[in-house]
């Protein structure tokens, strides 16, 4: 008779078929949803931390359909749920989360604006003393040799400390480790930009983390950027936490002049640190 660990391995092995790029299309979604009805186990590394500030990149034309300056602060925030029509790395269809980073290059790599487009980089700061409860996606190290991701290194150390302290049976620890590794692999999946269904696995687990893990107390997920070879970190945050604890600090508007393998060339077109009644007062 198979033990629980072997059963878990078989279930995960089936799901690994969908970690290949472009392996999930619309027709596979119901199959996966039905599979998860009998496979709802969720676990992860969580801890408290302050996120003092972060940045977001907004591509102006994705808001207006044209190259137009953003004047309303709300256009720099997470979108209303009714406008979320696609799966994302950490969101289901109809589920709005705030995506952010501590390095705008990460967001540029993820969003891939085109030459000639206007982008707005917004900087946000913490205005309360709130410690966020975060879940780290930490098992996979950067693909570039001798390069480290500080978030994953810290989380790996915390995880090792936790495992050494808790008195769980080895079989249970093995199961936890198997699932955490698979969830991390889902967040590290290369996806087809033109096929948002390809995000389904990480979107599913992000939803589980936000709604089920620790009774829904997780405020944010930290995960490495696939487009930056896992070297830099992205943030997915619950909108309620964002709106309660953060305010806009500054904005910079730029035109993307050129993109190459050597990086982004931006031409500044405006900036501001003045805001009034939800409006940006551009200089």
Coordinates of C-alpha atoms in Angstrom, one line a residue:
X1 CA 0.0 0.0 0.0
X2 CA 1.3 3.5 -0.9
X3 CA 2.0 5.9 1.9
X4 CA 0.8 9.5 1.9
X5 CA 4.1 10.8 0.7
X6 CA 4.1 8.6 -2.4
X7 CA 0.5 9.6 -3.2
X8 CA 1.5 13.3 -2.9
X9 CA 4.5 12.7 -5.2
X10 CA 2.1 11.1 -7.8
X11 CA -0.3 14.1 -7.7
X12 CA 2.6 16.6 -8.0
X13 CA 4.1 14.6 -10.8
X14 CA 0.8 14.9 -12.8
X15 CA 0.8 18.6 -12.2
X16 CA 4.4 19.0 -13.4
X17 CA 3.2 18.2 -16.9
X18 CA 1.7 21.8 -16.8
X19 CA 5.0 23.5 -15.8
X20 CA 6.2 23.5 -19.4
X21 CA 5.8 26.8 -21.2
X22 CA 2.5 27.1 -23.0
X23 CA 1.2 23.8 -21.5
X24 CA -2.0 25.3 -20.2
X25 CA -4.7 26.6 -22.5
X26 CA -8.4 27.4 -21.8
X27 CA -9.5 23.8 -22.3
X28 CA -7.2 22.6 -19.5
X29 CA -8.5 25.0 -16.9
X30 CA -11.6 22.9 -15.9
X31 CA -9.5 19.8 -15.7
X32 CA -7.1 21.5 -13.3
X33 CA -9.9 23.1 -11.3
X34 CA -11.5 19.6 -10.8
X35 CA -8.2 18.1 -9.9
X36 CA -7.7 20.7 -7.2
X37 CA -11.1 19.8 -5.6
X38 CA -9.4 16.7 -4.2
X39 CA -6.0 18.2 -3.8
X40 CA -6.4 21.4 -1.6
X41 CA -3.5 20.9 0.8
X42 CA -1.6 24.2 1.2
X43 CA 1.5 25.2 3.2
X44 CA 4.3 27.7 3.0
X45 CA 6.9 29.8 4.9
X46 CA 5.3 32.8 6.5
X47 CA 6.8 35.5 8.8
X48 CA 6.3 39.1 9.8
X49 CA 8.2 42.0 8.2
X50 CA 7.8 45.7 7.4
X51 CA 7.8 46.7 3.7
X52 CA 8.8 50.3 4.1
X53 CA 8.4 51.2 0.5
X54 CA 8.0 49.8 -3.0
X55 CA 7.6 50.9 -6.6
X56 CA 5.1 50.2 -9.4
X57 CA 5.4 50.7 -13.2
X58 CA 2.3 51.6 -15.1
X59 CA 2.2 51.6 -18.9
X60 CA 0.0 54.6 -19.7
X61 CA -1.5 53.3 -22.9
X62 CA -2.8 50.2 -21.1
X63 CA -5.0 52.6 -19.0
X64 CA -6.2 54.9 -21.8
X65 CA -5.5 53.1 -25.1
X66 CA -3.3 56.0 -26.1
X67 CA -0.1 57.8 -25.0
X68 CA -1.6 60.1 -22.5
X69 CA -0.4 61.4 -19.1
X70 CA -1.8 59.9 -15.9
X71 CA -3.4 62.5 -13.6
X72 CA -5.5 60.3 -11.3
X73 CA -3.7 58.4 -8.5
X74 CA -6.2 55.6 -8.8
X75 CA -4.8 54.8 -12.2
X76 CA -1.5 53.9 -10.5
X77 CA -3.1 51.4 -8.1
X78 CA -4.4 47.9 -8.5
X79 CA -7.3 47.7 -11.0
X80 CA -10.9 47.2 -10.0
X81 CA -11.8 43.5 -10.0
X82 CA -14.3 44.0 -12.9
X83 CA -11.4 44.8 -15.2
X84 CA -9.3 41.8 -14.3
X85 CA -10.0 39.6 -17.3
X86 CA -6.8 37.6 -17.3
X87 CA -4.8 35.2 -15.1
X88 CA -1.6 36.7 -13.7
X89 CA 1.3 35.4 -11.8
X90 CA -0.5 35.8 -8.5
X91 CA -4.2 36.5 -9.5
X92 CA -7.2 34.6 -10.7
X93 CA -9.6 36.1 -13.2
X94 CA -11.8 38.7 -11.4
X95 CA -9.3 38.9 -8.5
X96 CA -7.3 42.2 -8.1
X97 CA -4.0 42.2 -6.3
X98 CA -1.4 44.9 -6.1
X99 CA 1.9 44.0 -7.9
X100 CA 5.0 45.9 -6.9
X101 CA 8.8 45.6 -6.6
X102 CA 11.7 47.3 -5.0
X103 CA 13.4 47.7 -8.4
X104 CA 11.5 49.2 -11.4
X105 CA 13.7 47.2 -13.8
X106 CA 12.0 44.1 -12.6
X107 CA 8.5 45.5 -13.4
X108 CA 9.8 46.7 -16.8
X109 CA 11.1 43.2 -17.6
X110 CA 7.8 41.7 -16.5
X111 CA 5.5 44.1 -18.4
X112 CA 7.6 44.6 -21.5
X113 CA 6.6 48.0 -22.7
X114 CA 7.4 48.9 -26.3
X115 CA 9.5 51.7 -27.7
X116 CA 7.6 55.0 -27.9
X117 CA 5.3 54.1 -25.0
X118 CA 4.9 56.3 -21.9
X119 CA 5.4 54.7 -18.6
X120 CA 4.9 56.0 -15.1
X121 CA 7.0 54.8 -12.1
X122 CA 5.2 55.4 -8.8
X123 CA 6.9 55.2 -5.4
X124 CA 4.9 54.3 -2.4
X125 CA 5.7 54.5 1.3
X126 CA 4.4 52.9 4.5
X127 CA 2.6 55.4 6.8
X128 CA 1.7 53.1 9.6
X129 CA 3.7 50.8 11.9
X130 CA 2.2 47.7 10.4
X131 CA 4.1 44.5 10.1
X132 CA 2.9 42.5 7.1
X133 CA 2.4 38.8 7.3
X134 CA 4.3 37.6 4.2
X135 CA 4.6 34.3 2.4
X136 CA 7.9 33.7 0.6
X137 CA 8.4 31.8 -2.6
X138 CA 12.0 30.9 -1.9
X139 CA 13.1 27.4 -2.9
X140 CA 14.6 28.3 -6.4
X141 CA 17.8 30.2 -6.6
X142 CA 18.8 32.6 -9.4
X143 CA 19.8 30.9 -12.6
X144 CA 23.0 33.0 -13.0
X145 CA 25.9 31.5 -11.2
X146 CA 27.3 33.4 -8.2
X147 CA 24.3 35.7 -8.1
X148 CA 22.0 35.7 -5.0
X149 CA 18.5 36.9 -4.3
X150 CA 18.4 38.4 -0.8
X151 CA 14.8 37.5 -0.3
X152 CA 15.3 33.8 -1.1
X153 CA 18.5 33.6 0.9
X154 CA 16.8 35.0 4.0
X155 CA 13.8 32.8 3.6
X156 CA 15.9 29.7 3.1
X157 CA 17.8 30.4 6.3
X158 CA 14.5 31.0 8.1
X159 CA 13.0 27.8 6.7
X160 CA 16.1 25.8 7.9
X161 CA 15.7 27.2 11.4
X162 CA 12.0 26.4 11.5
X163 CA 12.5 22.8 10.3
X164 CA 15.2 22.3 13.0
X165 CA 12.9 23.5 15.7
X166 CA 9.5 21.9 15.0
X167 CA 8.9 18.3 16.2
X168 CA 7.0 17.0 13.1
X169 CA 7.3 13.4 11.9
X170 CA 9.8 13.0 9.0
X171 CA 7.0 11.9 6.7
X172 CA 5.1 15.1 7.3
X173 CA 8.2 17.2 6.8
X174 CA 8.9 15.5 3.6
X175 CA 5.3 16.2 2.4
X176 CA 5.6 19.9 3.3
X177 CA 8.9 20.2 1.5
X178 CA 7.6 18.5 -1.6
X179 CA 4.6 20.8 -1.8
X180 CA 6.6 24.0 -1.0
X181 CA 9.1 23.1 -3.8
X182 CA 6.3 22.5 -6.3
X183 CA 4.6 25.8 -5.4
X184 CA 7.9 27.6 -5.9
X185 CA 8.3 25.8 -9.3
X186 CA 4.8 27.1 -10.3
X187 CA 5.9 30.7 -9.5
X188 CA 9.2 30.1 -11.5
X189 CA 7.3 28.8 -14.6
X190 CA 8.2 30.4 -18.0
X191 CA 4.9 31.5 -19.6
X192 CA 3.8 32.5 -23.1
X193 CA 3.0 36.2 -22.9
X194 CA 0.1 35.7 -25.4
X195 CA -1.5 32.9 -23.3
X196 CA -2.6 34.1 -19.9
X197 CA -4.0 30.7 -19.0
X198 CA -0.4 29.6 -18.7
X199 CA -0.3 31.4 -15.3
X200 CA -3.0 29.2 -13.9
X201 CA -1.0 27.1 -11.4
X202 CA 0.8 30.0 -9.7
X203 CA -2.5 32.0 -9.7
X204 CA -4.3 29.1 -8.1
X205 CA -1.7 28.8 -5.3
X206 CA -1.5 32.5 -4.8
X207 CA -5.3 32.5 -4.2
X208 CA -4.9 29.6 -1.8
X209 CA -2.2 31.5 0.1
X210 CA -4.3 34.6 0.3
X211 CA -7.5 33.0 1.3
X212 CA -6.7 29.7 3.1
X213 CA -3.2 29.7 4.5
X214 CA -3.2 30.8 8.1
X215 CA -7.0 31.4 7.8
X216 CA -6.5 34.1 5.2
X217 CA -4.1 36.2 7.3
X218 CA -1.4 36.4 4.6
X219 CA -0.9 40.1 3.5
X220 CA 1.6 39.7 0.7
X221 CA 3.5 37.1 -1.4
X222 CA 7.2 37.7 -2.2
X223 CA 8.4 35.8 -5.2
X224 CA 11.4 36.0 -7.5
X225 CA 11.1 37.5 -11.0
X226 CA 11.2 35.0 -13.8
X227 CA 12.1 37.7 -16.3
X228 CA 15.1 38.6 -14.2
X229 CA 16.3 35.0 -13.9
X230 CA 15.0 34.8 -10.3
X231 CA 17.6 37.5 -9.2
X232 CA 15.2 40.2 -8.1
X233 CA 11.9 40.1 -6.1
X234 CA 8.3 40.9 -6.9
X235 CA 5.5 41.6 -4.4
X236 CA 1.9 40.7 -4.7
X237 CA -0.2 42.4 -2.0
X238 CA -3.8 42.4 -0.9
X239 CA -5.4 45.6 -2.0
X240 CA -6.9 46.2 1.5
X241 CA -3.5 46.1 3.1
X242 CA -2.1 48.5 0.4
X243 CA -4.9 51.0 0.8
X244 CA -4.8 51.0 4.6
X245 CA -1.1 51.4 5.0
X246 CA 0.5 53.1 2.0
X247 CA 0.5 56.5 0.3
X248 CA 2.0 57.8 -2.9
X249 CA 5.3 59.5 -2.4
X250 CA 6.4 60.4 -5.9
X251 CA 5.9 59.8 -9.6
X252 CA 8.1 59.9 -12.7
X253 CA 6.9 59.8 -16.2
X254 CA 9.2 58.6 -19.0
X255 CA 9.1 57.6 -22.6
X256 CA 10.7 54.3 -23.5
X257 CA 13.2 55.2 -26.2
X258 CA 14.8 51.8 -26.8
X259 CA 15.1 48.4 -25.3
X260 CA 18.0 46.0 -25.9
X261 CA 19.7 43.2 -24.2
X262 CA 21.8 45.9 -22.4
X263 CA 18.8 47.4 -20.7
X264 CA 16.2 50.1 -21.0
X265 CA 16.7 53.6 -22.4
X266 CA 14.2 56.1 -20.9
X267 CA 13.7 59.7 -21.6
X268 CA 12.2 61.6 -18.7
X269 CA 9.0 63.6 -19.5
X270 CA 7.9 64.7 -16.0
X271 CA 7.8 64.1 -12.3
X272 CA 6.0 65.2 -9.2
X273 CA 5.8 64.9 -5.4
X274 CA 2.6 67.0 -5.1
X275 CA -0.8 65.5 -4.9
X276 CA -4.2 66.9 -4.1
X277 CA -7.6 65.2 -3.8
X278 CA -6.5 62.1 -5.6
X279 CA -4.9 64.1 -8.4
X280 CA -1.2 64.3 -9.4
X281 CA 0.0 67.9 -9.8
X282 CA 2.7 67.5 -12.5
X283 CA 5.6 69.9 -12.6

